[in-house]
XYZ file of C-alpha atoms in Angstrom:
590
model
C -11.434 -33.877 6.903
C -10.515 -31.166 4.453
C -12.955 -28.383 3.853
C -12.757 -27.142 0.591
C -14.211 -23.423 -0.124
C -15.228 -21.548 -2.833
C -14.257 -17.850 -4.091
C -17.440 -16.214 -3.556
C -17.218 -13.027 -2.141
C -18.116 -12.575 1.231
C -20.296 -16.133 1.904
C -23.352 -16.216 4.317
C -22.058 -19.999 5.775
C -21.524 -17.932 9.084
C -25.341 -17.699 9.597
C -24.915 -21.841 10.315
C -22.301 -21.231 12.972
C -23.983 -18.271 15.324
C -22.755 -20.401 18.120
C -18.778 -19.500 16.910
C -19.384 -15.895 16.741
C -17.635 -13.572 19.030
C -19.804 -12.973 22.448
C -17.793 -9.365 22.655
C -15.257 -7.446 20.970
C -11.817 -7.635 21.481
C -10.841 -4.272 23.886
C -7.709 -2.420 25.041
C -7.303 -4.352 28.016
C -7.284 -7.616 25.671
C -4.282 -6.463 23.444
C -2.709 -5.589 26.556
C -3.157 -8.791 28.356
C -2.175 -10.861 25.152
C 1.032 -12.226 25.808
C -0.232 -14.115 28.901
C -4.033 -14.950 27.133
C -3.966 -18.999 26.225
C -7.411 -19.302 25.366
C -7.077 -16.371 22.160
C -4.668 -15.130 20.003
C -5.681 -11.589 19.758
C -2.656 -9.212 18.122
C 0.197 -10.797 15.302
C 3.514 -12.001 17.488
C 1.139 -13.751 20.850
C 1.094 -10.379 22.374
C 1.884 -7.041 21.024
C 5.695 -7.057 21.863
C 5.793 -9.872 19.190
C 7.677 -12.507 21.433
C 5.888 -15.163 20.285
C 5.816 -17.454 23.401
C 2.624 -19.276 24.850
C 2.313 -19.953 28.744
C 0.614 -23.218 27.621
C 2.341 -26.457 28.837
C 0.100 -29.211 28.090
C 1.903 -30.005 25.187
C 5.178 -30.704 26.080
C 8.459 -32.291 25.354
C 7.198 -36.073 26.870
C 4.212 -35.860 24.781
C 4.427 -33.791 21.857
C 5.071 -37.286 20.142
C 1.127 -37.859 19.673
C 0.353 -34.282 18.774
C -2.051 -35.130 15.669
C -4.349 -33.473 12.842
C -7.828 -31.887 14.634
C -8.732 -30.341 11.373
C -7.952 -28.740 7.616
C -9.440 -25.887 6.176
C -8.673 -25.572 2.613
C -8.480 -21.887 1.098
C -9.768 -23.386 -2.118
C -9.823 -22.613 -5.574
C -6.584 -22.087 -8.167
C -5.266 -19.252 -5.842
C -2.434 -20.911 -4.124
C 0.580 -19.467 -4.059
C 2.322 -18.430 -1.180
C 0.905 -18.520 2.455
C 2.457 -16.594 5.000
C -0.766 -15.284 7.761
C -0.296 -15.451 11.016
C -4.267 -16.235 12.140
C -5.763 -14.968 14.702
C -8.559 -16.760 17.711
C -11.263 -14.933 19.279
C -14.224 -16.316 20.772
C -14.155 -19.542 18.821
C -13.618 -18.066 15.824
C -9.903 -18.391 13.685
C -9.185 -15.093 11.196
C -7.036 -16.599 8.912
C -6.001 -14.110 5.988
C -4.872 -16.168 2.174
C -2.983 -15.407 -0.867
C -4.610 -12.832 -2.857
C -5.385 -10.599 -0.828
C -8.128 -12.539 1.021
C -9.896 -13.392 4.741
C -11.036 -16.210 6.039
C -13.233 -16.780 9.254
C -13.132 -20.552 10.626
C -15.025 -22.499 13.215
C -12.148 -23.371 15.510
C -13.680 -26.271 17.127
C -14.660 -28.000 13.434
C -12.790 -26.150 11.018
C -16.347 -25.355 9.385
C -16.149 -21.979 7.043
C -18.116 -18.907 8.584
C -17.323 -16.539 6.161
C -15.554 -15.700 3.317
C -13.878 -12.222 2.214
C -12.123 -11.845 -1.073
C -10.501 -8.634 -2.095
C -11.037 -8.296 -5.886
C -7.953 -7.519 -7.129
C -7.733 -5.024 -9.901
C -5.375 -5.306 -12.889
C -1.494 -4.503 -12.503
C -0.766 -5.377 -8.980
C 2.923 -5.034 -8.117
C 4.007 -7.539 -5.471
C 7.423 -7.765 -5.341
C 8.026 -11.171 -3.392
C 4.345 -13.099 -4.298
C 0.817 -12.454 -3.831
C 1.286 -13.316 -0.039
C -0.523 -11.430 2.880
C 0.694 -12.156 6.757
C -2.262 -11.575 9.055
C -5.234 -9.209 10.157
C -5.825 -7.339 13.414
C -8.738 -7.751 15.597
C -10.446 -5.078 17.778
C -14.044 -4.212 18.876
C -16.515 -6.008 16.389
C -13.452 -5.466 13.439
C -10.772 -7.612 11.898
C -8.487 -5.112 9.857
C -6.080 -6.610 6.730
C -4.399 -4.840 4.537
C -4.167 -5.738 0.146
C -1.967 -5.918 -2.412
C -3.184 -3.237 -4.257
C -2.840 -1.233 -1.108
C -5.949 -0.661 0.870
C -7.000 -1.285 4.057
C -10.008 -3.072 4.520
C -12.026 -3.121 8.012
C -14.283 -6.108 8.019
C -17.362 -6.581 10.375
C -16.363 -10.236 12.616
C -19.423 -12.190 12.327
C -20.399 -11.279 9.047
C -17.260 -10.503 6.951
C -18.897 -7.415 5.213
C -16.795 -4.507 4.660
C -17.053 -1.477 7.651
C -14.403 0.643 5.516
C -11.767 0.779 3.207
C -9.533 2.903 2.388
C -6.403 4.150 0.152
C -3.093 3.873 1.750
C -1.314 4.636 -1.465
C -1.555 4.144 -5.391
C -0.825 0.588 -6.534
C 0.423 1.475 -10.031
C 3.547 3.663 -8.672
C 4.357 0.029 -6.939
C 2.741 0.482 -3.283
C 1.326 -2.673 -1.627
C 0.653 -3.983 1.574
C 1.364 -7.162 3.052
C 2.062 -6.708 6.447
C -0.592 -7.529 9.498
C -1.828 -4.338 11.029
C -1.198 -3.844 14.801
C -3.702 -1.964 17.361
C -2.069 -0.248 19.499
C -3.977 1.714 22.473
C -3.150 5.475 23.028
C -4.811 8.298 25.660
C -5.231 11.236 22.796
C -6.961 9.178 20.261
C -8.344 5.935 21.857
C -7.141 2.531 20.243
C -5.501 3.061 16.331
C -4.851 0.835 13.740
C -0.892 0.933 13.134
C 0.365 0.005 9.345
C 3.523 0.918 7.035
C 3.616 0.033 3.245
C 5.236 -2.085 0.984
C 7.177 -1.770 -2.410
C 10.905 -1.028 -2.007
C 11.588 -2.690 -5.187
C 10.133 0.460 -6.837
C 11.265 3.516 -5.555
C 8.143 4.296 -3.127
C 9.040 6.184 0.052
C 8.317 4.260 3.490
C 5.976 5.323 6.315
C 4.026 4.487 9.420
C 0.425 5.524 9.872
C -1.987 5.151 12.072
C -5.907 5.052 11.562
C -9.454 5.475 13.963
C -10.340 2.202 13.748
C -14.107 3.032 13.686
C -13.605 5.017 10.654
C -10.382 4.426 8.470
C -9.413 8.269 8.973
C -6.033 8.975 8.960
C -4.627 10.353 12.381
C -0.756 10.509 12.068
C 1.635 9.613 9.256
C 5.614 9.205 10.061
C 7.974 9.124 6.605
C 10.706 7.153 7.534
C 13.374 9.026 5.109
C 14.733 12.591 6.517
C 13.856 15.625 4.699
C 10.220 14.615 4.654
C 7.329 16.265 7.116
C 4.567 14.223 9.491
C 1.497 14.912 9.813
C -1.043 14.887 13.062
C -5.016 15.399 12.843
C -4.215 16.648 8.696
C -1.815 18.917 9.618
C 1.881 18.634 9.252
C 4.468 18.407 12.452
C 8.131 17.819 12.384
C 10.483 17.112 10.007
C 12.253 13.419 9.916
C 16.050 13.719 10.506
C 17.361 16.968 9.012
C 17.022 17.279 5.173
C 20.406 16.351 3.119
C 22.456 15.308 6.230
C 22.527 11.647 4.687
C 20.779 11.970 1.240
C 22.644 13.995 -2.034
C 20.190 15.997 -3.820
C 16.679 14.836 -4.062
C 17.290 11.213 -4.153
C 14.886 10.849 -0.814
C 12.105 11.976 -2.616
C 12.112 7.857 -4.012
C 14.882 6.534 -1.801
C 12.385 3.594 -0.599
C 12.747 2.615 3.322
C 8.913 0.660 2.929
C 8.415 -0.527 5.881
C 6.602 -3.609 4.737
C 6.758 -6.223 7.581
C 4.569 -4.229 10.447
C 5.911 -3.521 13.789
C 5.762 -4.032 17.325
C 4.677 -2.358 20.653
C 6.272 -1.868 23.706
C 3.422 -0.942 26.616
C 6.517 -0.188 29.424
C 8.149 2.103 26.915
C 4.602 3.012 25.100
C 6.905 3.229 22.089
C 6.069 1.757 18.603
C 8.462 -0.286 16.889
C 9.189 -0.648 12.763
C 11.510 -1.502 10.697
C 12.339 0.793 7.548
C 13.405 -1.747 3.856
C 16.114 -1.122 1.648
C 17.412 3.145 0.013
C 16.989 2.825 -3.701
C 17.904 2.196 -5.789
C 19.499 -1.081 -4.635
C 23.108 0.550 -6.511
C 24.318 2.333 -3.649
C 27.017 4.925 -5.602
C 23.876 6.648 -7.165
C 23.262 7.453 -3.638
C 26.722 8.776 -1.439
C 26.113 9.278 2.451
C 24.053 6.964 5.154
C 20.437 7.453 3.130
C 18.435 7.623 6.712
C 16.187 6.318 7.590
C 16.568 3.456 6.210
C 18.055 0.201 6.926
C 16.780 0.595 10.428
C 14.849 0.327 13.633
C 12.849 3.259 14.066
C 10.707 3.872 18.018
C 7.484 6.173 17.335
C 5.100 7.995 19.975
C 2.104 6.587 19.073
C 0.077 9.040 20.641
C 0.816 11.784 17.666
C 3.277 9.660 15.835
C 6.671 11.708 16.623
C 10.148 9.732 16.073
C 11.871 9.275 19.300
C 15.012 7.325 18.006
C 16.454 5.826 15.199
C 19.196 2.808 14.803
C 20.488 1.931 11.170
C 21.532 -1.922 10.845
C 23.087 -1.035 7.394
C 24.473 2.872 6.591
C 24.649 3.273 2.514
C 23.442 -0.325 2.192
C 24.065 -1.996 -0.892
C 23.258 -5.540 -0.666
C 19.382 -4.979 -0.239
C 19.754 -5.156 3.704
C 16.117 -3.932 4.733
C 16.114 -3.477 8.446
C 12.609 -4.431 8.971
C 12.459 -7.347 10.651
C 10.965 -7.415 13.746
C 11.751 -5.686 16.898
C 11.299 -8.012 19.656
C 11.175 -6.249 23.363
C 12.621 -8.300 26.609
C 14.554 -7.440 29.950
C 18.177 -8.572 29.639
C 19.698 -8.987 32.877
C 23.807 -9.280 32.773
C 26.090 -8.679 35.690
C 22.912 -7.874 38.222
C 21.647 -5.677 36.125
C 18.297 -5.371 34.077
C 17.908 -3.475 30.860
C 15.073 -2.957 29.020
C 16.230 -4.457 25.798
C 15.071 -5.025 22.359
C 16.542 -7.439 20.017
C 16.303 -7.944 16.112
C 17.821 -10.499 13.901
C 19.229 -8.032 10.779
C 18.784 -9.658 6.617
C 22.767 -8.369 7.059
C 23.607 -11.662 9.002
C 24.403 -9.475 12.586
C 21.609 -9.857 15.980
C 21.437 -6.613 17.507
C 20.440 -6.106 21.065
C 19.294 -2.647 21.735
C 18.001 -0.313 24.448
C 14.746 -0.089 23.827
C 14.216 3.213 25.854
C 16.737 5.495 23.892
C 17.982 3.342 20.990
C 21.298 2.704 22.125
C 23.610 0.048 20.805
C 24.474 -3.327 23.395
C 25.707 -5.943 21.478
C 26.119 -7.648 17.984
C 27.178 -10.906 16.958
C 26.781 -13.037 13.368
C 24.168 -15.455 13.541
C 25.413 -16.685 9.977
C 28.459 -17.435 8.601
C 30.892 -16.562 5.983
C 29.482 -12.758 6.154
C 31.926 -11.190 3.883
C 30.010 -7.938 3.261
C 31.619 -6.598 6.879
C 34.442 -7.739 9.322
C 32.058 -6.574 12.137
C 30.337 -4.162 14.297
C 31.996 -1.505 15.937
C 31.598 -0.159 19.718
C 29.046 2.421 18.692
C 26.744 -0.086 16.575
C 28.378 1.005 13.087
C 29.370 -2.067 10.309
C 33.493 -2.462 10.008
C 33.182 -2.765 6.793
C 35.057 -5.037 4.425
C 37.520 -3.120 1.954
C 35.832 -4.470 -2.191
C 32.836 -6.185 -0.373
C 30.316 -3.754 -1.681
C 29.511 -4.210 -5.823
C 31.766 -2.298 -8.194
C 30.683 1.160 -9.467
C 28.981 0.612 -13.201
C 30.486 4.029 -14.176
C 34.132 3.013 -13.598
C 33.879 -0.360 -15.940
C 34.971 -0.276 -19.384
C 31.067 -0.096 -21.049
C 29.563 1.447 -18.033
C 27.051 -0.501 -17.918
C 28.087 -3.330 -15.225
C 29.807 -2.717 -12.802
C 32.900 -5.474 -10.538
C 30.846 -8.084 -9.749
C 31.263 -9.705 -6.091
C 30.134 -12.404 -3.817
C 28.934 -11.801 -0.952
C 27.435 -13.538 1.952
C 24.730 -13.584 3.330
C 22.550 -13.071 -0.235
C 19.948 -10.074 -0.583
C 17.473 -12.207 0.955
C 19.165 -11.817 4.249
C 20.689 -14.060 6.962
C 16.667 -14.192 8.154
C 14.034 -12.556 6.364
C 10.319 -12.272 7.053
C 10.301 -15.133 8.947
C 9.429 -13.729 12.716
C 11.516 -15.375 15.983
C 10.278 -16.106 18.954
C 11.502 -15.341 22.800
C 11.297 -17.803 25.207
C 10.511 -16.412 28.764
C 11.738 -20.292 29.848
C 15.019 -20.284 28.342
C 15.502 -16.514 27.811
C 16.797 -17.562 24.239
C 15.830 -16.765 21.466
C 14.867 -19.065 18.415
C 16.174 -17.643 15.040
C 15.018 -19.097 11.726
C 17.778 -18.447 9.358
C 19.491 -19.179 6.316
C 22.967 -19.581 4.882
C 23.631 -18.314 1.194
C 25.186 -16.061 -0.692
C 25.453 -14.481 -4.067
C 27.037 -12.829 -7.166
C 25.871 -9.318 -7.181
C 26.710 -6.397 -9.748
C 25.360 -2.764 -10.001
C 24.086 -1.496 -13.543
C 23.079 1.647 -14.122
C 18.878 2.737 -13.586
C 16.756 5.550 -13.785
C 13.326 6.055 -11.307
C 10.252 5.417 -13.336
C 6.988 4.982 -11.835
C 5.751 1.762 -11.661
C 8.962 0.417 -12.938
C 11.296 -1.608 -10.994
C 14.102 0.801 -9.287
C 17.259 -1.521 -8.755
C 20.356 -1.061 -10.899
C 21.385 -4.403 -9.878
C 22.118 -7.381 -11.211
C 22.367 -10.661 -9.034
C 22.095 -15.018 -8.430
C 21.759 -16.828 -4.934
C 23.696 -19.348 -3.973
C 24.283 -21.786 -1.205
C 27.614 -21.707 0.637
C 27.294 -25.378 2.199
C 26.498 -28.876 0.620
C 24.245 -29.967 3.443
C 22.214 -27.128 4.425
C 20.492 -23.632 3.420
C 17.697 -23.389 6.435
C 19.494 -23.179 10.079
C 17.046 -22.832 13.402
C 19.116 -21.180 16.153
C 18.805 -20.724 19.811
C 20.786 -17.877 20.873
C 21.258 -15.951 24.096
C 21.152 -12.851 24.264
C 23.598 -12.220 27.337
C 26.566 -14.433 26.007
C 25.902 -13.581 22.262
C 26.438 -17.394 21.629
C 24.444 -19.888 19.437
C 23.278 -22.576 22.436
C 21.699 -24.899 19.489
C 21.219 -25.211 16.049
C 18.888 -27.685 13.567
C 20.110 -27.711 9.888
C 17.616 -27.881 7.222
C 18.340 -28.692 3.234
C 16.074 -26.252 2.059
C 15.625 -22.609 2.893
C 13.551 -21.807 6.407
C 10.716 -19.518 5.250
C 7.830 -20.070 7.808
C 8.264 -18.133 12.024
C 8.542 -19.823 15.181
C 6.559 -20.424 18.371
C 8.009 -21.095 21.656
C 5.859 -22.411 24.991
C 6.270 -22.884 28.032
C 5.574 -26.998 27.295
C 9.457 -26.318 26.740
C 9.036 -26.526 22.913
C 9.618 -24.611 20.213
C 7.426 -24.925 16.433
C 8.589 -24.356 13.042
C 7.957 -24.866 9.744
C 9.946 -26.142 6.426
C 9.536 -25.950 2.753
C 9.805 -29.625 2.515
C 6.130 -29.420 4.233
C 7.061 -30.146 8.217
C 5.730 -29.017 11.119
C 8.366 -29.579 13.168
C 8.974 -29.610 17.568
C 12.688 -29.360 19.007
C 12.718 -29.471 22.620
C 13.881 -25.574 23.747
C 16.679 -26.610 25.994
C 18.389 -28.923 23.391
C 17.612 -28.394 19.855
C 16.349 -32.254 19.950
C 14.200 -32.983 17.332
C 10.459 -34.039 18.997
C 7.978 -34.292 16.421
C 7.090 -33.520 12.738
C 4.164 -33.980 10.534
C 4.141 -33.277 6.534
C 1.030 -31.011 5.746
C 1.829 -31.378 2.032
C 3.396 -28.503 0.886
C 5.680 -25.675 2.189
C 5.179 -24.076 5.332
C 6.285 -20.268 5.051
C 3.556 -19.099 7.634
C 3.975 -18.908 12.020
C 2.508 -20.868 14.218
C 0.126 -20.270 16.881
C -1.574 -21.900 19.803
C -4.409 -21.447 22.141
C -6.578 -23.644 24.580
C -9.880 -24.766 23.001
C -12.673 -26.440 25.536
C -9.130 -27.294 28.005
C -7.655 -28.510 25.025
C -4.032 -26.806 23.546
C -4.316 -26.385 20.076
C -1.671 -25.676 17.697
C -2.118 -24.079 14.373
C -0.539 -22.979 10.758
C -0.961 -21.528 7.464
C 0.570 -24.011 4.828
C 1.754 -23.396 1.036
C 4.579 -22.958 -0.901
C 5.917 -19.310 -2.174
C 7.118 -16.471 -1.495
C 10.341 -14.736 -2.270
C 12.491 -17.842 -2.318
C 10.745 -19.530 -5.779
C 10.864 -15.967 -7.205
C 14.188 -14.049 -6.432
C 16.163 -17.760 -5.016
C 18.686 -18.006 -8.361
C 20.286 -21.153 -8.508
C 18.683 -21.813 -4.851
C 15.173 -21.424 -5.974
C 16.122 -24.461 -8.935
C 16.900 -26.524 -6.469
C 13.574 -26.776 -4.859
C 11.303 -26.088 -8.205
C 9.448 -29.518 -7.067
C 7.927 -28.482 -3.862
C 4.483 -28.388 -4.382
C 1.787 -25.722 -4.145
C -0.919 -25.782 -1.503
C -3.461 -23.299 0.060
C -4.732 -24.644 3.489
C -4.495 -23.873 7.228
C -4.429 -26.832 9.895
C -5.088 -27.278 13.122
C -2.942 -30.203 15.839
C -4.377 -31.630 19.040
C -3.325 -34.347 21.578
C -4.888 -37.653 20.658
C -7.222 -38.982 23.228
C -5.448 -41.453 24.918
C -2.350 -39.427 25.021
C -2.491 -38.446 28.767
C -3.030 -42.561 29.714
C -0.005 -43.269 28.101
């Protein structure tokens, strides 16, 4: 049965439901133990090394078939829009974050709303890629979220009532946050709440902080772009990189790098894992040299918030390559040998396996094809790159104004984009969602302005095949082959979950929630929820039952920055709504 809600603030329902409400508060020891927990989901990514596989097996491959609806929870109201949260499942209770900037709290057994939380938005928001949020954090009594207008809000569990909030940055110079906060444990300063910042699009600089989660005060802030000091207890430390080595002039001071999709945490390593966006502006020959940090995988102490190494996906980038998706640890053995690896899936079309202990470069391969952009990647981790791929320069064409226009593949909204993979500990594969397009792209000429959008770039998507834009892959990491792949019409937008049932979950724009069995890439099970699914799964065991849940509703970047891409799908409906799948009853008899 749907349960439709109504914007009110925070709403006293969750008085009704005392018997949902959390028995204790999440502790270190729980974020630690996540990844092998099937009865929460306590940190974004099923544990906080963000692999995104479930030891649950009772759903499986034989009999997936009669997974069906438990419950919906509408998000209710005219605030639709995109969808993209990860929830979260502690003590009977689902965390659920929505469009807008707002939290929802959900009786996991009935779907029965305990409370409501709803950010109040001021005026002149600048999201670049929709009104989207993709998850909270849990610890203690606390969930944690950040807003579009960039704050970070610390909500009490049962209630919903705000702890603390505070600034991360100002909104009106184009700072946002979207990303889900992670808590990562530390001996100096006891557990802190780990966030970056979005808004790449207009010039703002990127950086990691870290907060006392009791209080909202700022402990350690890491700029991702060098030139630019950290900070420790208020007072500044050490420098990033060494100021000009990359950067001409001053452009660093707004050269962008947000690191707007959160990050990752490695507890062998103890290292912290983010992603830095795209320089700017997007025209790269206002900006000679590499323009680090950005375009890359950065590894932070956590304990006072020091760099320890730094590896850029895309030096000078000038197709709007952010480097921030996620940075997933495993062990890769090859040849006898184990490696403590990390691997990412780059919006530049390459998957990069890493050493997560020092930074250093394995092995690349294209996961999409047609990249024309670069021929490939060198020994040492560095792009080949392709002589006229890169857009002309606007000073060297007859106005000056527009520079040689050029397609290139994959598009600005990458070979995979915020869409997180999962890592099967099973299969030792991993399950990309990606996409194959490309686009006409020009540079024009810009100026920073605050507020103002900072691109000097002018640009369409397109697809490069008839049948297909979305592709699911299964690759391995030790051969650097695809194993499997499911084509999908439109665009894949929503993550993947992979358990050991032998199944991996996805979702589509044309509104499926779709199983393929791991091994094969067989197609198991789907059900349409009604509109687009941009948004992860989960799942978790509830009363020795395996649950499996998503966010659904249409939006995000693809509607608003697709081109010609974004025409084709103009019909997919809007939809605000998480739901929840069980095994029938007489599944097991069967």
């Amino acid at each position: 049965m749907m349960k439709r809600t109504l914007l009110a603030g925070v709403s006293a329902l969750g008085m009704a439901f005392a018997g949902a409400a959390m028995a204790a508060g999440v502790t270190d020891a729980d974020l630690l133990s996540a990844p092998a927990n099937t009865k929460e989901v306590v940190t974004w990514g099923l544990g906080l090394n963000g692999q995104r596989f479930s030891p649950l097996k009772q759903i499986d491959v034989a009999n997936v078939k009669y997974l069906v609806p438990a419950w919906s929870f509408s998000f209710g109201g005219e605030k639709q829009r995109g969808q993209q949260s990860q929830a979260l499942v502690h003590d009977g209770v689902v965390y659920v974050t929505g469009s807008y900037s707002r939290m929802f709290a959900v009786d996991a057994k009935t779907g029965d709303k305990i409370w409501e939380f709803d950010a109040r938005l001021p005026e002149g928001i600048m999201p670049c890629c929709d009104v989207v949020n993709r998850g909270a954090a849990i610890y203690g009594d606390k969930v944690f979220f950040g807003t579009l207008d960039a704050q970070i809000y610390a909500l009490d569990a049962k209630t919903g009532k705000v702890v603390w909030h505070k600034a991360i940055d100002d909104f009106k110079a184009g700072y946002s946050n979207t990303a889900a906060p992670i808590i990562v444990p530390t001996k100096a300063n006891g557990a802190l709440v780990i966030t970056g910042v979005s808004g790449g699009e207009f010039g703002v600089v990127g950086r990691v902080e870290a907060r006392n989660p009791d209080t909202g005060e700022l402990v350690w802030s890491r700029p991702v772009l060098e030139g630019l000091m950290g900070t420790y207890q208020g007072k500044e430390t050490t420098m990033t990189g060494k100021a000009g080595e990359t950067w001409a002039g001053d452009m660093y001071k707004t050269g962008g790098g947000a690191t707007w999709l959160g990050g990752t945490y490695d507890p062998e390593t103890k290292l912290v894992f983010f992603g830095s966006g795209n320089p700017a502006p997007w025209n790269s020959w206002l900006r000679p040299g590499d323009n680090k940090w950005t375009a890359s995988r950065l590894a932070i102490n956590p304990e006072n918030g020091e760099l320890v190494w730094g590896f850029q996906t895309t030096p000078h980038d000038g197709w709007d390559f952010d480097g921030v998706n996620e940075f997933i640890s495993f062990d890769l053995t090859k040849d006898g040998k184990t490696v403590k690896a990390g691997a990412t899936a780059d919006r530049n079309g390459f998957f990069y396996v890493l050493d997560r202990t020092n930074g250093k470069f394995i092995s690349a391969m294209p996961f999409v094809s047609k990249i024309t952009w670069a021929k490939g990647i060198d020994a040492n981790g560095r792009p080949i790159y392709t002589e006229d791929g890169r857009p002309g320069d606007p000073t060297k064409s007859e106005d000056g104004k527009k520079g040689a226009e050029v397609f290139s593949v994959p598009s600005f909204l990458g070979g995979k984009n915020q869409m997180p993979m999962a890592y099967s500990q099973q299969t030792k594969l991993f399950y990309v969602p990606s996409n194959e397009w490309g686009m006409d792209i020009h540079n024009e000429p810009v100026v920073y302005k605050k507020g103002a959008a900072y691109l000097g770039a002018g640009f369409n998507i397109k697809p490069i095949f008839e049948d297909h834009i979305g592709s699911l892959k299964a690759i391995d990491p030790v051969t650097q082959k695809v194993v499997w792949e499911y084509k999908n019409k439109a665009p894949l937008w929503g993550g993947v979950l992979t358990t050991a049932g032998g199944l991996v979950f996805t979702g589509t724009p044309e509104g499926y929630l779709m199983a393929f069995d791991a091994k094969t890439g067989a197609e198991v099970w789907k059900f349409n929820v009604g509109t687009g699914i941009v948004a992860p799964p989960i799942t978790w065991e509830q009363d020795g039952e395996q649950m499996v849940g998503v966010a659904a509703g249409w939006g995000g970047a693809v509607p608003l920055w697709g081109g010609e891409v974004a025409k084709t799908f103009k019909g997919i409906n809007q939809g605000g709504s998480y739901w929840v799948f069980k095994l029938a009853p007489h599944s097991a008899a069967k």
